[in-house]
mmCIF file of C-alpha atoms in Angstrom:
data_model
loop_
_atom_site.group_PDB
_atom_site.id
_atom_site.type_symbol
_atom_site.label_atom_id
_atom_site.label_comp_id
_atom_site.label_asym_id
_atom_site.label_seq_id
_atom_site.Cartn_x
_atom_site.Cartn_y
_atom_site.Cartn_z
ATOM 1 C CA MET A 1 0.156 0.091 0.195
ATOM 2 C CA GLU A 2 2.788 2.254 0.673
ATOM 3 C CA ARG A 3 4.457 1.768 -2.222
ATOM 4 C CA ARG A 4 1.315 2.785 -4.638
ATOM 5 C CA VAL A 5 0.711 6.109 -2.379
ATOM 6 C CA ALA A 6 4.170 6.776 -2.696
ATOM 7 C CA GLU A 7 4.381 6.392 -6.676
ATOM 8 C CA ARG A 8 1.007 8.211 -6.773
ATOM 9 C CA LEU A 9 2.808 10.961 -4.967
ATOM 10 C CA HIS A 10 5.976 11.210 -7.020
ATOM 11 C CA SER A 11 3.847 11.720 -10.221
ATOM 12 C CA ALA A 12 1.525 14.396 -9.088
ATOM 13 C CA LEU A 13 4.421 16.333 -6.746
ATOM 14 C CA GLY A 14 7.856 15.700 -8.946
ATOM 15 C CA PRO A 15 6.912 17.581 -12.258
ATOM 16 C CA LEU A 16 6.219 20.508 -9.214
ATOM 17 C CA GLY A 17 9.804 20.243 -8.110
ATOM 18 C CA LEU A 18 8.370 18.905 -5.106
ATOM 19 C CA GLU A 19 9.809 15.321 -2.844
ATOM 20 C CA ALA A 20 7.685 13.289 -0.679
ATOM 21 C CA HIS A 21 9.501 10.664 1.638
ATOM 22 C CA ALA A 22 7.536 8.065 3.719
ATOM 23 C CA PHE A 23 8.106 7.462 7.376
ATOM 24 C CA LYS A 24 5.778 6.035 10.198
ATOM 25 C CA VAL A 25 4.464 8.426 12.852
ATOM 26 C CA GLY A 26 5.942 6.089 15.670
ATOM 27 C CA TRP A 27 10.084 6.710 14.217
ATOM 28 C CA TYR A 28 9.137 10.389 14.359
ATOM 29 C CA ASN A 29 7.643 10.265 18.192
ATOM 30 C CA ALA A 30 9.984 7.631 19.350
ATOM 31 C CA VAL A 31 12.597 10.390 19.216
ATOM 32 C CA LEU A 32 11.103 13.412 20.608
ATOM 33 C CA GLN A 33 9.243 14.346 24.112
ATOM 34 C CA PRO A 34 5.953 13.803 24.088
ATOM 35 C CA ALA A 35 4.770 17.679 23.940
ATOM 36 C CA PHE A 36 5.876 17.272 20.463
ATOM 37 C CA HIS A 37 4.584 13.876 18.926
ATOM 38 C CA LEU A 38 2.139 13.509 16.224
ATOM 39 C CA PRO A 39 -1.305 12.317 17.589
ATOM 40 C CA TYR A 40 -1.264 9.241 15.647
ATOM 41 C CA PRO A 41 -0.783 5.675 16.115
ATOM 42 C CA ASP A 42 2.782 4.463 15.467
ATOM 43 C CA ASP A 43 2.041 2.194 12.464
ATOM 44 C CA THR A 44 0.570 5.059 10.807
ATOM 45 C CA LEU A 45 1.781 6.097 6.890
ATOM 46 C CA ALA A 46 3.346 10.058 6.763
ATOM 47 C CA PHE A 47 5.584 11.836 4.254
ATOM 48 C CA VAL A 48 7.454 14.745 4.508
ATOM 49 C CA VAL A 49 7.194 17.177 1.481
ATOM 50 C CA LEU A 50 10.572 18.845 0.071
ATOM 51 C CA SER A 51 11.020 21.690 -2.165
ATOM 52 C CA THR A 52 14.029 21.284 -4.457
ATOM 53 C CA PRO A 53 15.616 23.993 -6.077
ATOM 54 C CA SER A 54 13.449 23.693 -9.461
ATOM 55 C CA MET A 55 10.195 24.446 -7.678
ATOM 56 C CA PHE A 56 10.617 27.972 -8.269
ATOM 57 C CA ASP A 57 10.276 27.813 -11.941
ATOM 58 C CA LYS A 58 8.637 24.382 -11.693
ATOM 59 C CA ALA A 59 5.670 25.257 -9.025
ATOM 60 C CA LEU A 60 5.759 29.031 -7.787
ATOM 61 C CA LYS A 61 5.939 31.206 -11.297
ATOM 62 C CA PRO A 62 3.222 29.386 -12.992
ATOM 63 C CA PHE A 63 1.122 29.606 -9.917
ATOM 64 C CA VAL A 64 1.604 33.119 -9.539
ATOM 65 C CA ASN A 65 0.818 33.998 -12.985
ATOM 66 C CA LYS A 66 -2.359 31.571 -12.636
ATOM 67 C CA GLU A 67 -3.416 33.054 -9.072
ATOM 68 C CA GLN A 68 -2.230 36.374 -8.757
ATOM 69 C CA LEU A 69 -5.325 38.149 -8.116
ATOM 70 C CA LYS A 70 -6.015 35.188 -5.326
ATOM 71 C CA ILE A 71 -2.441 35.589 -3.661
ATOM 72 C CA ILE A 72 -2.541 37.696 0.049
ATOM 73 C CA ARG A 73 -0.179 36.002 1.934
ATOM 74 C CA ASP A 74 3.437 34.345 1.533
ATOM 75 C CA PRO A 75 3.434 33.309 -1.913
ATOM 76 C CA VAL A 76 5.159 30.231 -1.743
ATOM 77 C CA ASP A 77 3.112 29.227 1.443
ATOM 78 C CA GLN A 78 0.069 29.459 -0.503
ATOM 79 C CA CYS A 79 1.463 27.736 -3.633
ATOM 80 C CA VAL A 80 2.623 24.467 -1.767
ATOM 81 C CA SER A 81 -0.644 24.637 0.543
ATOM 82 C CA HIS A 82 -2.667 24.748 -3.076
ATOM 83 C CA HIS A 83 -0.757 21.989 -4.410
ATOM 84 C CA LEU A 84 -0.293 19.741 -1.053
ATOM 85 C CA SER A 85 -4.119 20.548 -0.622
ATOM 86 C CA ARG A 86 -4.997 18.815 -3.973
ATOM 87 C CA MET A 87 -3.180 15.371 -3.102
ATOM 88 C CA LYS A 88 -6.680 14.953 -1.330
ATOM 89 C CA GLU A 89 -8.308 14.792 -4.640
ATOM 90 C CA LYS A 90 -5.875 12.229 -5.666
ATOM 91 C CA PHE A 91 -6.982 9.840 -2.574
ATOM 92 C CA PRO A 92 -10.378 10.188 -2.821
ATOM 93 C CA ASP A 93 -10.994 7.013 -0.910
ATOM 94 C CA GLN A 94 -8.656 7.940 2.008
ATOM 95 C CA ARG A 95 -8.368 10.596 4.738
ATOM 96 C CA VAL A 96 -5.595 12.576 4.115
ATOM 97 C CA ASP A 97 -4.136 14.909 7.050
ATOM 98 C CA ILE A 98 -1.993 18.045 5.984
ATOM 99 C CA MET A 99 0.281 20.088 8.377
ATOM 100 C CA PHE A 100 2.538 23.046 6.844
ATOM 101 C CA ASP A 101 5.812 23.883 8.515
ATOM 102 C CA TYR A 102 4.774 27.452 9.089
ATOM 103 C CA GLU A 103 1.999 26.499 11.431
ATOM 104 C CA MET A 104 1.454 26.709 14.826
ATOM 105 C CA LEU A 105 -0.300 25.026 17.914
ATOM 106 C CA PRO A 106 -2.121 27.569 20.382
ATOM 107 C CA SER A 107 0.965 26.688 22.489
ATOM 108 C CA ARG A 108 3.165 28.573 19.731
ATOM 109 C CA LYS A 109 4.873 25.244 18.929
ATOM 110 C CA PRO A 110 5.321 24.483 15.632
ATOM 111 C CA LYS A 111 2.768 21.486 14.576
ATOM 112 C CA PHE A 112 5.673 19.547 13.709
ATOM 113 C CA LEU A 113 9.373 19.529 13.989
ATOM 114 C CA ALA A 114 10.454 19.594 10.105
ATOM 115 C CA GLN A 115 14.054 18.716 10.343
ATOM 116 C CA THR A 116 13.100 15.645 12.636
ATOM 117 C CA ALA A 117 10.690 14.835 10.491
ATOM 118 C CA ALA A 118 13.090 14.614 7.356
ATOM 119 C CA HIS A 119 15.877 12.739 9.045
ATOM 120 C CA VAL A 120 13.128 9.890 10.010
ATOM 121 C CA ALA A 121 12.214 9.544 6.559
ATOM 122 C CA GLY A 122 15.606 9.040 5.469
ATOM 123 C CA ALA A 123 15.381 12.719 3.507
ATOM 124 C CA ALA A 124 18.300 14.474 4.646
ATOM 125 C CA TYR A 125 20.464 14.328 7.635
ATOM 126 C CA TYR A 126 19.963 16.449 10.838
ATOM 127 C CA TYR A 127 23.513 17.728 11.859
ATOM 128 C CA GLN A 128 23.243 18.864 15.674
ATOM 129 C CA ARG A 129 25.575 19.690 18.127
ATOM 130 C CA LYS A 130 25.719 16.058 19.406
ATOM 131 C CA ASP A 131 27.185 15.190 16.043
ATOM 132 C CA VAL A 132 30.166 16.627 17.259
ATOM 133 C CA LYS A 133 32.614 14.692 19.790
ATOM 134 C CA LEU A 134 34.801 17.647 20.173
ATOM 135 C CA ASP A 135 32.207 20.771 21.011
ATOM 136 C CA PRO A 136 34.165 24.037 20.495
ATOM 137 C CA TRP A 137 30.894 26.502 21.426
ATOM 138 C CA GLY A 138 30.588 26.038 25.310
ATOM 139 C CA LYS A 139 27.509 28.091 26.295
ATOM 140 C CA LYS A 140 26.634 29.287 23.113
ATOM 141 C CA LYS A 141 23.390 28.143 21.420
ATOM 142 C CA ILE A 142 23.780 25.612 18.511
ATOM 143 C CA PHE A 143 21.041 25.000 16.322
ATOM 144 C CA GLY A 144 20.981 22.200 14.108
ATOM 145 C CA VAL A 145 20.455 21.748 10.089
ATOM 146 C CA CYS A 146 19.428 19.418 7.753
ATOM 147 C CA ILE A 147 21.641 18.854 4.581
ATOM 148 C CA HIS A 148 20.081 16.841 1.713
ATOM 149 C CA PRO A 149 22.753 14.471 -0.456
ATOM 150 C CA LYS A 150 21.590 16.299 -3.652
ATOM 151 C CA TYR A 151 21.205 19.587 -2.753
ATOM 152 C CA GLY A 152 23.067 20.463 0.487
ATOM 153 C CA GLY A 153 21.155 23.324 1.991
ATOM 154 C CA TRP A 154 19.647 24.259 -1.144
ATOM 155 C CA PHE A 155 16.122 22.853 -0.432
ATOM 156 C CA ALA A 156 13.483 23.479 2.108
ATOM 157 C CA ILE A 157 10.936 21.152 4.216
ATOM 158 C CA ARG A 158 7.115 22.170 3.777
ATOM 159 C CA GLY A 159 4.845 19.885 5.062
ATOM 160 C CA LEU A 160 3.733 16.353 5.942
ATOM 161 C CA LEU A 161 0.864 14.719 4.231
ATOM 162 C CA LEU A 162 -0.497 11.876 6.791
ATOM 163 C CA PHE A 163 -2.752 8.715 5.937
ATOM 164 C CA PRO A 164 -4.366 8.231 9.202
ATOM 165 C CA ASP A 165 -6.501 4.992 7.797
ATOM 166 C CA ILE A 166 -3.258 3.403 6.283
ATOM 167 C CA GLN A 167 -1.038 1.278 8.723
ATOM 168 C CA VAL A 168 2.720 0.215 7.783
ATOM 169 C CA PRO A 169 3.816 -1.942 10.453
ATOM 170 C CA PHE A 170 6.163 -3.347 7.977
ATOM 171 C CA LEU A 171 7.745 -0.332 6.788
ATOM 172 C CA GLU A 172 11.418 -0.368 6.892
ATOM 173 C CA GLN A 173 13.642 2.583 7.956
ATOM 174 C CA PRO A 174 15.749 4.046 5.885
ATOM 175 C CA ALA A 175 18.803 5.564 7.275
ATOM 176 C CA PRO A 176 19.415 9.594 5.980
ATOM 177 C CA ILE A 177 22.856 9.681 3.997
ATOM 178 C CA ASP A 178 25.528 10.967 6.159
ATOM 179 C CA CYS A 179 27.170 13.320 3.506
ATOM 180 C CA VAL A 180 29.182 15.672 6.199
ATOM 181 C CA GLY A 181 31.361 12.674 7.448
ATOM 182 C CA THR A 182 33.911 14.360 9.201
ATOM 183 C CA GLU A 183 34.394 16.369 12.838
ATOM 184 C CA GLU A 184 35.925 19.349 11.279
ATOM 185 C CA LYS A 185 32.925 19.671 8.185
ATOM 186 C CA ARG A 186 30.273 19.342 11.049
ATOM 187 C CA ILE A 187 31.741 21.760 12.907
ATOM 188 C CA GLU A 188 32.557 24.277 9.779
ATOM 189 C CA LEU A 189 28.762 23.521 9.034
ATOM 190 C CA LEU A 190 27.006 24.359 12.229
ATOM 191 C CA GLU A 191 29.560 27.734 12.203
ATOM 192 C CA GLN A 192 28.504 28.903 9.106
ATOM 193 C CA PHE A 193 24.439 28.166 9.760
ATOM 194 C CA ASN A 194 24.664 29.528 13.224
ATOM 195 C CA PHE A 195 26.824 32.795 12.470
ATOM 196 C CA HIS A 196 26.993 33.421 8.995
ATOM 197 C CA TRP A 197 23.730 31.939 7.620
ATOM 198 C CA GLN A 198 22.964 34.941 5.811
ATOM 199 C CA ASP A 199 25.867 34.497 3.051
ATOM 200 C CA GLY A 200 24.303 30.796 2.332
ATOM 201 C CA ARG A 201 27.555 29.234 2.567
ATOM 202 C CA TYR A 202 26.801 26.240 4.911
ATOM 203 C CA ARG A 203 24.475 25.456 1.949
ATOM 204 C CA ASP A 204 27.232 24.421 0.067
ATOM 205 C CA ILE A 205 29.211 22.439 2.583
ATOM 206 C CA ILE A 206 29.053 19.415 -0.064
ATOM 207 C CA GLU A 207 29.194 19.198 -3.549
ATOM 208 C CA VAL A 208 25.665 19.925 -4.732
ATOM 209 C CA LYS A 209 24.081 18.611 -7.946
ATOM 210 C CA GLU A 210 21.527 21.701 -8.083
ATOM 211 C CA ARG A 211 21.132 24.991 -6.182
ATOM 212 C CA TYR A 212 18.818 27.971 -6.412
ATOM 213 C CA SER A 213 19.004 30.098 -9.556
ATOM 214 C CA GLU A 214 20.226 33.665 -9.014
ATOM 215 C CA GLU A 215 16.784 34.546 -9.544
ATOM 216 C CA GLN A 216 15.734 32.490 -6.672
ATOM 217 C CA LYS A 217 18.515 33.486 -4.214
ATOM 218 C CA ALA A 218 17.531 37.085 -4.599
ATOM 219 C CA TYR A 219 13.888 36.221 -4.174
ATOM 220 C CA PHE A 220 14.713 34.479 -0.782
ATOM 221 C CA ALA A 221 17.112 37.330 -0.411
ATOM 222 C CA THR A 222 14.742 39.765 0.163
ATOM 223 C CA PRO A 223 12.717 40.642 2.861
ATOM 224 C CA PRO A 224 9.414 38.859 2.786
ATOM 225 C CA ALA A 225 6.996 42.187 2.835
ATOM 226 C CA GLU A 226 9.126 42.859 -0.660
ATOM 227 C CA ARG A 227 8.654 39.527 -2.322
ATOM 228 C CA PHE A 228 5.554 40.467 -3.657
ATOM 229 C CA ARG A 229 7.301 43.090 -5.831
ATOM 230 C CA LEU A 230 9.562 40.494 -7.550
ATOM 231 C CA LEU A 231 6.713 38.572 -8.769
ATOM 232 C CA GLY A 232 5.029 41.194 -10.174
ATOM 233 C CA LEU A 233 2.534 41.264 -7.221
ATOM 234 C CA SER A 234 0.916 44.225 -5.466
ATOM 235 C CA GLN A 235 0.665 43.346 -1.865
#
């Protein structure tokens, strides 16, 4: 069942520059405190959805051209929401629950921890402070970051698709590819991400197959309130 769902998602999302990676809710809940658990049985089938560099041209620009009069909030969020919501039409006989990366609970906690979901699904490796043996940061707060084996840091985690009626007790967990394998590189990655994230160097910590276009880099480097103008939209 999981394979059929995955194939249908791949055929629908792939042409939009989106990837869907399967996981079991139990894998995610097992590595988090109860406050962050997803409220589903452990064997529930879920997919984490990533946007790749090609999403900008394959999904965002066509969406803006078609829907520009209806765009009232962040165009990327609205584009992703539009396309993931349409997945419900692809599975008329299944319940499909959707969570987006920007959604918050009433407690102001995120609905899900995106980087943890990507890691347990084997989509990208979540490098954290605990992955460095000789920690050089003392009392500084150090945030972790996901690196994709193909895109490095040139991707984003956009949402979850959950199938509450599909239980997959025998799904095998794939390990994420540890593509930043040395202690020195991991320290360099976390240093760049935490202290120099604006220059984007952390994204190229590995040799990547594809990165954002210059137009896309300019878009994401622009303050959100001014991005509408870059897409020819009035806010």
